[in-house]
Amino acid sequence: MMELFLLAGRQLRRKKLRVFLIVLGIAIGVAAVIGVTALGEGIRVQAVEQIKASHDLTTVEVSAGAEAGNVTLITESKIKAIKQEENVLFVAPYVKDSYVTQNNTYLAVKGVTPEYRGIHSNLQLEQGNWFDESTHSNYTQIVLGYDVAKRLAVTEDLGVGDEFGAKIRLYGEEGPPRDKSTVVKIVGILESAGDEHDNQVFVGITEAMEMDEKDAYDGLLVKVDDPAFVASVREKIEEIGLNAQSAQDVIDEVNRLMVAVTLVLGFFSGISLVVGALMVVNTMIISVYERTREIGLSKALGASDLDIMKMFLAECLIIGVMGGILGDLLGIGFSVMIDLVGKPFLVSTLGGELGASLQAGSITAITPSILAVGFAISLVLSIVSGLYPARRAARLSPLDALRQI
Amino acid sequence: MTVETKGLTKYYWMGKEKVVALDGVDLKIEEGEFISIVGPSGSGKSTLLNILGCLDSPTKGKVFLDGAQVDYRNKRSLVILRRKFLGFVFQTFNLIPALNAVENVEYPMYFNKPLKSKSERKEKAMKLLALVGLEKRANHLPSELSGGELQRVAIARAFANGPKLILADEPTGNLDSVTGRSILDLLTRLNNEEKMTIIMVTHDFESAKRMGTVIRILDGRIQEQER
Ligand SMILES: Nc1ncnc2c1ncn2[C@@H]1O[C@H](COP(=O)(O)OP(=O)(O)OP(=O)(O)O)[C@@H](O)[C@H]1O
Ligand SMILES: [Mg+2]
């Protein structure tokens, strides 16, 4: 086996320039694929990092399940079941209601537990206190999100400590919605959370459920002890018929998209590889012509068709290995170049937050598997391109081949 | 190896015109014989040799090597015959330019699987080079050797897999007469020492007569077989 390659190496050394040109041709094609793939991978990694930085990766968001027309509600028993799952630290159920003030200002209300605030650590008080559910009063204590507070201050001149009448709208199983009157008191106002919570009004969950007469929760946050177990916890939740989502879904989505984009781009940049392949075919066919006598001789000396085929394929394999190594090296150089030249350009065109986030890291990412694929492409390409010429060589009749001048 | 042919016939078709290269050749060659085939150009000498050497197939007739009929349709068996039992020497030497002398001698061993290790092969190749008196040229490339030396390397190569029949088509055809004689002497010596059958095509009738049986061929037919 070793000798087969020594022999092939000898043959290749007799046509150094030609071999160098093919190897270079293949390597450039491989490098183009590697560069494009590394760019796609780099952007994917950056996007995922960004999602990880802005999302809580240990929380599963649960909502009522609806499968084949069957609605599964988040009931107390379901919550108990979820709590007992392994790796679940705690759960934070919530309900959603809508209140209307006397001036017809609509308020989106969320009934929450202290655990909910534990998960959403960006909910911080600016003024006042959180509601105290232990003390029972004849009004409902509410905490306003940053934007709601501003709105109510301007339109209705309300602030911490103020009481006002509101109507809660109840949607029964059937019939038109019913309105129920109540008195609420603003006990606190939140700092800007920077997300949808700024438009929310918060109530204690027990009170909220008394008011809205619901016997199931509208949603549930499940805190898992480690991001690695989020998927399994999620599966368990889905098994009991509920709908579960996590930041991993967003990450998966980004991954799917970027992989698809990278594959398409990689495929088209791979078209340059066709040129390399044709060069191999051409050179090997010429080589078969040049060595026709040698092939005839080898057959006279006892070589089988397979032996001849192997000899030519060994040469292709060596070309493939060299093309793979050089292609990987050029590919690394290519992606470094993309980083140097392409990054400033991307940062300035994208601008803003996205641009700034790119600034930090590298926009290309070379992974061992990208290099391995690049190497494999070169190898497979040169072998496949060598198949036809090698077959042609193997099929020569020994006598005809020997007669050739 | 004994060689026997029965009614060996070979036609070539040039368009619609039939060229009779061999016309019912009956031969019987004993083990260890040194046969010279002589005859005018175009009489069918090379054709006969190529068919005996399993490089070409007959149109009609049978060939028996060591009493076993050669099946020319079975490619695999032809490969095995060439690999293990036959050795070729050509008029134009046909050494592989990329390989040096000893590597050229090793080359056929490469196709013969039983000789596994590289060192084993090299040792045997060196022995064969010594046999033809060229051990000092082992590392020379063909481009660095004279015609006579090239043919000696080629003969050593023909012996590489320990053949039982050597086929040589005008091995001295490209050499001057003195060098040619030395090659014939070498073949005679090897025939005596190694005891394999040799069939050689030559134009040197005088030398041929001294070496053993001469077969004279004309228009694809055996004229006479003299010992
Ligand atoms: N491939 C071929 N196609 C057609 N005719 C052929 C072919 N090979 C040989 N012949 C013909 O067969 C006949 C015998 O040829 P062969 O080569 O056996 O002659 P030879 O005795 O070896 O001649 P020389 O001494 O010149 O080498 C010749 O008439 C030749 O033209
Ligand atoms: Mg001839």
XYZ file of C-alpha atoms and ligand atoms in Angstrom:
664
model
C 0.000 0.000 0.000
C 2.709 2.422 1.053
C 4.606 1.621 -2.103
C 1.604 2.437 -4.221
C 1.829 5.995 -2.930
C 5.610 6.150 -3.210
C 5.219 5.130 -6.833
C 2.458 7.653 -7.397
C 4.595 10.317 -5.751
C 7.422 9.510 -8.152
C 5.122 9.891 -11.124
C 3.796 13.205 -9.833
C 7.286 14.557 -9.215
C 7.943 14.261 -12.935
C 5.263 16.864 -13.644
C 5.682 19.236 -10.742
C 4.357 22.370 -12.407
C 1.204 20.694 -13.672
C 0.541 19.120 -10.297
C 1.175 22.417 -8.523
C -1.343 24.178 -10.761
C -4.073 21.602 -10.146
C -3.420 21.590 -6.419
C -3.638 25.377 -6.412
C -6.838 25.267 -8.473
C -8.516 22.895 -6.044
C -7.127 24.746 -3.027
C -8.586 28.064 -4.158
C -12.002 26.465 -4.568
C -11.762 24.853 -1.144
C -10.570 28.139 0.374
C -13.564 29.981 -1.091
C -15.940 27.454 0.456
C -14.122 27.626 3.790
C -14.112 31.424 3.793
C -17.829 31.710 3.079
C -18.701 28.983 5.572
C -16.502 30.566 8.231
C -18.251 33.887 7.666
C -21.675 32.270 8.019
C -20.535 30.402 11.100
C -19.008 33.544 12.596
C -22.182 35.545 12.168
C -24.239 32.671 13.519
C -22.069 32.424 16.638
C -22.338 36.190 17.175
C -26.100 36.138 16.803
C -26.454 33.243 19.227
C -24.146 34.946 21.724
C -26.309 38.017 21.541
C -29.463 36.019 22.176
C -27.815 34.273 25.101
C -26.790 37.599 26.577
C -30.290 39.067 26.385
C -32.382 36.018 27.236
C -32.725 33.912 30.307
C -31.605 30.513 29.125
C -32.780 28.678 32.225
C -36.435 29.592 31.949
C -39.145 27.688 30.139
C -42.220 29.633 29.236
C -45.381 27.527 29.522
C -48.775 28.284 28.071
C -51.993 26.332 27.711
C -51.685 23.485 25.273
C -53.949 23.121 22.299
C -53.510 19.940 20.417
C -56.061 18.520 18.023
C -58.777 20.796 19.397
C -58.124 19.701 22.979
C -57.224 22.567 25.262
C -55.044 21.684 28.244
C -55.178 24.368 30.904
C -52.476 25.230 33.403
C -54.174 24.001 36.526
C -52.860 23.644 40.047
C -52.347 19.908 39.531
C -50.279 20.468 36.402
C -48.108 22.915 38.292
C -47.612 20.370 41.034
C -46.529 17.810 38.452
C -44.049 20.213 36.877
C -42.627 21.180 40.263
C -41.839 17.538 40.919
C -39.773 17.190 37.742
C -36.041 16.862 38.140
C -33.953 20.006 37.650
C -36.922 22.331 38.195
C -35.965 24.966 40.764
C -39.271 26.780 41.069
C -42.259 27.839 39.017
C -43.904 31.225 38.644
C -47.516 31.130 37.442
C -49.279 34.258 36.278
C -52.669 35.381 35.007
C -53.488 38.105 32.534
C -56.424 40.467 32.887
C -57.516 43.755 31.459
C -58.792 46.708 33.450
C -60.452 49.833 32.169
C -60.262 53.083 34.149
C -63.186 55.420 34.471
C -61.652 57.528 31.700
C -61.575 54.464 29.498
C -57.839 53.978 29.684
C -57.059 50.350 29.028
C -54.629 48.613 31.392
C -52.956 45.274 30.712
C -52.740 43.560 34.059
C -50.623 40.616 35.124
C -51.195 38.746 38.341
C -47.789 37.555 39.490
C -45.971 35.836 42.357
C -42.703 36.986 43.967
C -40.965 34.187 42.000
C -41.974 35.934 38.809
C -39.997 38.962 39.949
C -37.127 36.618 40.772
C -36.959 35.452 37.174
C -37.474 38.887 35.667
C -34.820 40.610 37.723
C -35.198 43.765 35.634
C -38.456 44.555 37.458
C -37.145 47.051 39.996
C -39.149 49.582 41.987
C -38.594 53.240 41.356
C -41.125 54.426 43.936
C -43.292 52.820 46.566
C -43.460 49.126 47.428
C -44.541 45.817 46.043
C -48.051 44.780 47.072
C -48.338 43.030 50.389
C -50.707 40.116 49.868
C -50.889 39.234 53.537
C -52.791 42.341 54.496
C -56.339 42.295 53.324
C -57.848 45.606 52.337
C -60.925 46.706 50.455
C -58.912 47.864 47.491
C -56.572 46.082 45.085
C -52.889 46.968 45.321
C -51.204 47.524 41.955
C -47.692 48.313 40.764
C -47.313 50.191 37.488
C -44.800 49.549 34.772
C -42.647 52.491 33.750
C -44.577 53.536 30.637
C -48.046 52.937 32.122
C -47.100 55.052 35.123
C -46.068 57.897 32.858
C -49.245 57.603 30.825
C -51.515 57.592 33.878
C -49.628 60.501 35.412
C -50.200 62.600 32.311
C -53.743 61.607 31.311
C -55.329 60.996 34.708
C -52.914 62.663 37.110
C -52.409 59.483 39.122
C -49.322 58.519 41.152
C -48.174 56.356 44.054
C -50.729 56.264 46.855
C -53.657 57.249 44.624
C -56.807 55.165 44.523
C -59.158 54.977 41.592
C -62.115 52.996 40.392
C -61.658 50.515 37.554
C -63.657 47.876 35.815
C -62.345 44.403 35.176
C -63.647 42.761 32.062
C -64.521 39.096 32.441
C -64.822 36.771 29.484
C -67.064 33.891 30.476
C -67.347 30.570 28.732
C -70.379 31.845 26.919
C -72.365 35.022 26.538
C -71.060 38.594 26.270
C -68.178 39.800 28.478
C -69.184 41.037 31.865
C -67.692 44.036 33.682
C -66.969 43.994 37.405
C -66.145 47.114 39.351
C -63.301 47.423 41.831
C -61.150 49.983 43.537
C -57.387 49.868 42.980
C -54.534 51.634 44.743
C -51.153 52.372 43.176
C -48.572 51.124 45.682
C -45.467 51.262 43.496
C -43.971 52.294 40.200
C -41.215 50.411 38.384
C -38.012 51.562 36.757
C -37.834 51.119 33.020
C -37.352 47.404 32.379
C -36.561 47.894 28.705
C -39.094 45.286 27.560
C -42.829 44.617 27.344
C -43.134 44.887 31.149
C -43.017 48.677 30.862
C -46.607 48.543 29.587
C -47.837 46.187 32.285
C -49.682 46.670 35.523
C -48.889 44.119 38.248
C -51.191 42.661 40.878
C -50.755 39.922 43.435
C -51.787 36.644 41.913
C -54.181 35.557 44.667
C -56.075 38.770 44.444
C -56.080 38.672 40.675
C -57.583 35.204 40.655
C -60.250 36.137 43.141
C -61.194 39.039 40.941
C -61.225 37.389 37.577
C -62.837 34.167 38.827
C -60.447 32.012 36.795
C -59.539 28.543 37.930
C -56.484 28.121 35.693
C -53.388 30.204 35.050
C -52.672 31.971 31.796
C -48.992 31.237 31.886
C -46.185 29.751 33.846
C -42.485 30.384 34.043
C -40.419 27.336 34.964
C -36.936 27.963 36.288
C -34.463 25.167 35.517
C -31.196 24.778 37.431
C -28.994 24.474 34.335
C -29.445 25.461 30.658
C -28.378 21.944 29.720
C -31.599 20.517 31.187
C -33.972 23.025 29.629
C -34.697 20.746 26.683
C -35.548 17.728 28.830
C -37.744 19.761 31.192
C -39.454 21.217 28.194
C -40.156 17.793 26.799
C -41.680 16.665 30.094
C -43.954 19.706 30.109
C -45.036 19.012 26.568
C -45.737 15.423 27.527
C -48.415 16.540 29.964
C -50.121 18.436 27.154
C -48.920 21.976 27.769
C -47.138 24.253 25.360
C -43.549 25.152 26.276
C -41.028 27.567 24.819
C -37.550 28.712 25.721
C -34.859 31.033 24.414
C -33.389 27.914 22.873
C -36.240 28.079 20.340
C -34.998 31.445 19.159
C -31.448 30.147 19.072
C -32.575 27.088 17.122
C -34.373 29.336 14.681
C -31.265 31.476 14.154
C -29.157 28.360 13.792
C -31.492 26.882 11.215
C -31.568 30.073 9.214
C -27.824 30.668 9.287
C -26.996 27.065 8.453
C -29.340 27.212 5.468
C -27.870 30.522 4.277
C -24.321 29.244 4.747
C -25.081 26.043 2.870
C -26.507 27.917 -0.088
C -23.605 30.376 -0.204
C -21.086 27.581 0.317
C -22.654 25.618 -2.489
C -22.388 28.477 -4.948
C -18.868 29.398 -3.931
C -18.150 25.694 -4.425
C -18.847 26.052 -8.128
C -15.244 27.207 -8.507
C -14.354 23.672 -7.451
C -15.729 22.426 -10.760
C -12.803 24.156 -12.433
C -10.401 22.288 -10.164
C -12.158 19.023 -10.914
C -11.938 19.587 -14.669
C -8.232 20.305 -14.271
C -7.773 16.953 -12.546
C -9.754 15.155 -15.248
C -7.735 16.869 -17.964
C -4.343 16.237 -16.401
C -5.111 12.634 -15.643
C -6.364 11.983 -19.177
C -3.173 13.491 -20.562
C -1.245 11.374 -18.116
C -3.025 8.243 -19.357
C -2.086 9.140 -22.948
C 1.502 9.862 -22.024
C 1.838 6.655 -20.099
C -0.103 4.340 -22.387
C 3.019 2.281 -23.068
C 3.759 2.106 -19.380
C 0.228 0.850 -18.750
C 0.615 -1.818 -21.432
C 3.948 -2.796 -19.948
C 2.500 -3.009 -16.425
C -0.201 -5.308 -17.712
C 2.357 -7.490 -19.490
C 4.251 -7.681 -16.203
C 1.177 -8.920 -14.367
C -0.840 -5.862 -13.364
C -4.614 -6.364 -13.256
C -7.111 -3.703 -14.315
C -7.621 -2.926 -10.646
C -3.868 -2.480 -10.092
C -3.716 0.085 -12.892
C -6.797 1.844 -11.588
C -5.304 2.012 -8.105
C -2.082 3.484 -9.452
C -3.887 6.373 -11.094
C -6.258 6.899 -8.187
C -3.307 6.990 -5.804
C -1.961 9.933 -7.782
C -5.346 11.639 -7.545
C -5.446 10.949 -3.824
C -2.075 12.623 -3.333
C -3.292 15.603 -5.335
C -6.425 15.630 -3.192
C -4.477 15.559 0.064
C -2.205 18.373 -1.073
C -5.192 20.369 -2.345
C -6.959 19.796 0.969
C -4.032 20.964 3.082
C -3.303 23.978 0.917
C -7.026 24.720 0.663
C -7.380 24.686 4.449
C -4.392 27.000 4.827
C -5.669 29.381 2.155
C -9.152 29.151 3.684
C -7.820 30.266 7.069
C -5.980 33.109 5.370
C -9.114 33.983 3.434
C -11.277 34.213 6.535
C -8.666 36.298 8.352
C -8.829 38.612 5.364
C -12.640 38.752 5.521
C -12.299 39.705 9.162
C -9.766 42.424 8.431
C -11.413 43.928 5.381
C -15.052 42.875 5.660
C -15.675 43.592 9.327
C -15.131 47.376 9.298
C -17.388 47.503 6.264
C -20.145 45.458 7.912
C -19.901 47.413 11.150
C -20.268 50.724 9.341
C -23.138 49.613 7.075
C -25.122 47.867 9.794
C -24.402 50.596 12.328
C -26.207 50.795 15.643
C -26.373 48.000 18.156
C -25.866 45.174 15.681
C -22.797 46.796 14.202
C -21.390 47.493 17.627
C -21.891 43.902 18.684
C -19.961 42.719 15.627
C -17.143 45.070 16.470
C -16.283 43.064 19.567
C -15.668 39.605 18.162
C -14.537 38.148 14.885
C -17.124 37.822 12.120
C -15.615 34.600 10.857
C -15.292 31.386 12.805
C -13.127 28.527 11.575
C -14.047 25.287 13.274
C -12.271 21.947 12.962
C -15.303 20.568 11.176
C -15.186 23.320 8.535
C -11.544 22.460 7.888
C -12.337 18.763 7.845
C -15.121 19.305 5.325
C -12.802 21.444 3.177
C -10.208 18.703 3.233
C -12.776 16.039 2.457
C -14.142 18.057 -0.471
C -10.691 18.217 -2.018
C -10.133 14.513 -1.472
C -13.469 13.362 -2.824
C -13.265 15.796 -5.722
C -9.886 14.600 -6.957
C -10.765 10.929 -6.562
C -14.075 11.310 -8.359
C -12.400 13.316 -11.119
C -9.739 10.643 -11.432
C -12.220 7.804 -11.763
C -12.900 8.228 -15.453
C -9.255 8.591 -16.547
C -8.226 5.724 -14.266
C -10.920 3.480 -15.699
C -9.818 4.413 -19.159
C -6.253 3.462 -18.309
C -7.330 0.202 -16.712
C -9.353 -0.828 -19.748
C -6.530 -0.450 -22.273
C -5.631 -3.684 -23.996
C -2.036 -4.530 -23.036
C -0.931 -5.173 -26.604
C -2.476 -2.019 -28.075
C -1.001 -0.019 -25.235
C 2.446 -1.517 -25.766
C 2.334 -0.823 -29.506
C 1.650 2.855 -28.914
C 4.632 5.032 -29.650
C 7.141 -24.823 -18.824
C 5.989 -26.853 -21.809
C 4.259 -25.002 -24.601
C 1.957 -26.602 -27.144
C -0.243 -25.102 -29.819
C -2.832 -26.795 -32.001
C -4.005 -25.183 -35.229
C -3.191 -21.723 -33.911
C -4.654 -19.160 -36.298
C -4.856 -15.387 -36.169
C -6.632 -13.108 -38.596
C -6.567 -9.358 -38.574
C -9.241 -7.473 -40.413
C -8.186 -4.373 -42.293
C -11.620 -3.105 -43.255
C -12.984 -5.938 -45.370
C -9.591 -7.399 -46.148
C -8.461 -10.371 -44.092
C -4.796 -10.447 -43.049
C -3.636 -13.918 -42.096
C -0.945 -13.445 -39.440
C -0.886 -17.065 -38.227
C -2.199 -19.957 -40.273
C -2.575 -23.186 -38.299
C 0.539 -23.280 -36.175
C 1.273 -26.589 -34.411
C 4.117 -26.376 -31.917
C 5.516 -28.509 -29.182
C 8.141 -27.018 -26.901
C 9.693 -28.926 -24.019
C 10.528 -27.764 -20.537
C 13.751 -25.717 -20.374
C 14.185 -25.387 -24.144
C 15.678 -22.251 -25.709
C 13.628 -21.638 -28.859
C 14.529 -19.050 -31.465
C 11.897 -17.997 -33.958
C 13.211 -16.623 -37.241
C 11.486 -15.529 -40.397
C 11.029 -12.554 -42.688
C 9.290 -9.394 -41.596
C 5.516 -9.772 -41.437
C 5.654 -13.551 -41.200
C 3.789 -13.610 -37.874
C 6.609 -13.988 -35.321
C 5.448 -11.249 -32.986
C 1.849 -12.354 -33.328
C 2.770 -15.867 -32.217
C 4.805 -14.592 -29.293
C 2.061 -12.231 -28.136
C -0.520 -14.993 -28.208
C 1.750 -17.363 -26.277
C 2.381 -14.513 -23.860
C -1.362 -13.992 -23.290
C -1.177 -10.406 -24.560
C -3.268 -11.229 -27.628
C -5.865 -13.895 -28.346
C -6.020 -16.310 -31.279
C -8.850 -16.390 -33.828
C -8.814 -20.174 -33.824
C -6.790 -22.966 -32.295
C -5.604 -23.874 -28.838
C -2.641 -23.082 -26.635
C -1.525 -25.314 -23.779
C 0.887 -24.054 -21.134
C 2.202 -26.879 -18.937
C -0.568 -28.975 -20.465
C -3.396 -26.671 -19.383
C -5.410 -24.983 -22.104
C -5.328 -21.195 -21.949
C -8.790 -19.651 -21.739
C -8.355 -16.369 -23.601
C -11.802 -15.139 -22.631
C -11.017 -15.316 -18.933
C -9.199 -12.046 -18.312
C -8.445 -12.861 -14.705
C -6.682 -16.109 -15.581
C -4.610 -14.272 -18.215
C -3.523 -11.760 -15.564
C -2.492 -14.592 -13.230
C -0.565 -16.330 -16.037
C 1.306 -13.156 -16.948
C 1.941 -12.318 -13.329
C 3.208 -15.638 -12.053
C 4.451 -17.687 -14.991
C 5.510 -15.395 -17.829
C 8.322 -12.911 -18.322
C 8.682 -10.468 -21.183
C 11.718 -8.877 -22.804
C 11.021 -6.228 -25.431
C 12.993 -4.844 -28.331
C 12.587 -1.322 -26.936
C 13.431 -2.285 -23.307
C 10.337 -0.521 -21.897
C 11.747 0.507 -18.554
C 9.732 2.965 -16.476
C 11.549 6.302 -16.686
C 10.438 7.442 -13.213
C 12.064 4.440 -11.533
C 15.742 3.550 -11.137
C 17.213 0.193 -12.175
C 16.492 -1.743 -8.998
C 12.993 -0.253 -8.702
C 12.276 -1.288 -12.285
C 13.241 -4.845 -11.369
C 11.049 -4.676 -8.242
C 8.095 -3.332 -10.194
C 6.499 -6.666 -11.299
C 6.924 -8.051 -7.775
C 4.605 -5.332 -6.649
C 1.718 -7.002 -8.522
C 2.619 -10.407 -7.127
C 1.155 -10.410 -3.659
C 3.128 -13.233 -1.940
C 6.294 -11.127 -1.917
C 5.122 -8.922 0.877
C 7.861 -6.924 2.495
C 9.648 -4.132 0.738
C 13.063 -5.302 1.955
C 12.379 -8.823 0.684
C 11.604 -7.431 -2.740
C 14.592 -5.147 -2.815
C 16.916 -7.973 -1.809
C 15.597 -10.182 -4.588
C 15.838 -7.351 -7.127
C 19.447 -6.711 -6.149
C 20.208 -10.409 -6.606
C 18.692 -10.344 -10.080
C 20.677 -7.236 -10.971
C 23.797 -9.028 -9.825
C 22.807 -11.961 -12.023
C 22.843 -9.705 -15.093
C 26.006 -7.971 -13.831
C 24.491 -4.601 -13.043
C 24.496 -4.392 -9.250
C 26.649 -1.255 -9.501
C 23.996 0.517 -11.563
C 21.132 -0.214 -9.176
C 20.369 3.413 -8.397
C 20.683 4.750 -11.930
C 17.648 6.010 -13.776
C 16.987 4.509 -17.235
C 18.091 7.801 -18.804
C 21.513 7.231 -17.285
C 22.048 3.743 -18.740
C 23.321 2.444 -22.111
C 21.172 0.322 -24.431
C 22.877 -2.915 -23.405
C 22.509 -2.030 -19.744
C 18.850 -1.170 -20.237
C 18.201 -4.566 -21.797
C 20.012 -6.270 -18.908
C 17.792 -4.475 -16.432
C 14.775 -5.494 -18.529
C 15.914 -9.129 -18.436
C 16.381 -8.967 -14.675
C 12.874 -7.541 -14.468
C 11.490 -10.393 -16.609
C 12.860 -12.781 -13.980
C 11.350 -10.868 -11.073
C 8.430 -13.166 -10.292
C 10.319 -16.377 -11.040
C 8.646 -17.074 -14.395
C 8.619 -20.475 -16.081
C 8.541 -19.058 -19.603
C 10.448 -16.049 -20.954
C 9.208 -14.411 -24.154
C 11.639 -12.111 -25.897
C 10.697 -10.234 -29.082
C 13.911 -9.193 -30.847
C 15.741 -8.397 -27.595
C 18.852 -7.486 -29.561
C 17.065 -5.555 -32.284
C 18.019 -2.154 -30.923
C 21.584 -3.056 -29.980
C 24.863 -3.218 -31.913
C 26.041 -6.715 -32.741
C 28.642 -7.008 -29.975
C 26.223 -5.865 -27.269
C 23.557 -8.061 -28.872
C 25.790 -11.123 -28.569
C 26.401 -10.414 -24.900
C 22.657 -10.220 -24.310
C 22.164 -13.552 -26.082
C 24.963 -15.025 -23.989
C 23.232 -13.757 -20.876
C 19.929 -15.328 -21.921
C 21.679 -18.636 -22.696
C 23.413 -18.597 -19.341
C 20.146 -17.861 -17.497
C 18.419 -20.612 -19.491
C 21.088 -23.061 -18.325
C 21.159 -21.857 -14.713
C 17.504 -21.170 -14.047
C 16.046 -23.874 -16.276
C 13.064 -21.955 -17.564
C 11.819 -22.153 -21.133
C 12.806 -19.240 -23.381
C 11.142 -18.310 -26.662
C 12.904 -15.556 -28.556
C 12.217 -13.876 -31.878
C 15.419 -12.843 -33.639
C 16.875 -11.930 -37.012
C 20.292 -13.246 -36.026
C 19.972 -16.725 -37.515
C 23.648 -17.638 -36.996
C 23.560 -17.007 -33.266
C 20.151 -18.624 -32.975
C 21.453 -21.843 -34.450
C 24.185 -22.078 -31.825
C 21.802 -21.655 -28.930
C 19.165 -24.343 -29.436
C 16.085 -25.091 -31.426
C 15.288 -22.718 -34.289
C 11.754 -22.435 -35.609
C 11.483 -20.898 -39.052
C 8.185 -19.244 -39.847
C 6.874 -17.994 -43.186
C 3.488 -16.450 -43.964
C 2.118 -17.565 -40.637
C 3.176 -21.192 -41.041
C 5.994 -23.170 -39.443
C 8.527 -24.053 -42.158
C 10.803 -26.249 -40.110
C 11.749 -26.919 -36.538
C 15.471 -27.800 -36.347
C 17.468 -28.811 -33.324
N -2.836 -5.028 -35.139
C -2.742 -5.444 -36.402
N -3.683 -5.117 -37.287
C -3.624 -5.540 -38.539
N -2.660 -6.306 -39.001
C -1.668 -6.678 -38.181
C -1.664 -6.262 -36.828
N -0.567 -6.784 -36.222
C 0.065 -7.479 -37.159
N -0.572 -7.419 -38.320
C -0.199 -8.095 -39.553
O 0.022 -9.439 -39.264
C 1.152 -9.896 -39.951
C 2.141 -10.479 -38.984
O 2.658 -9.437 -38.167
P 3.768 -9.657 -37.081
O 3.920 -8.402 -36.302
O 3.471 -10.890 -36.346
O 5.054 -9.862 -37.989
P 6.565 -10.116 -37.555
O 6.912 -11.430 -38.061
O 6.704 -9.867 -36.116
O 7.313 -8.975 -38.383
P 8.611 -8.139 -37.937
O 9.769 -9.032 -38.141
O 8.618 -7.003 -38.931
O 8.416 -7.720 -36.563
C 1.707 -8.729 -40.741
O 1.248 -8.819 -42.064
C 1.098 -7.526 -40.067
O 0.862 -6.515 -41.006
Mg 7.728 -8.494 -34.875
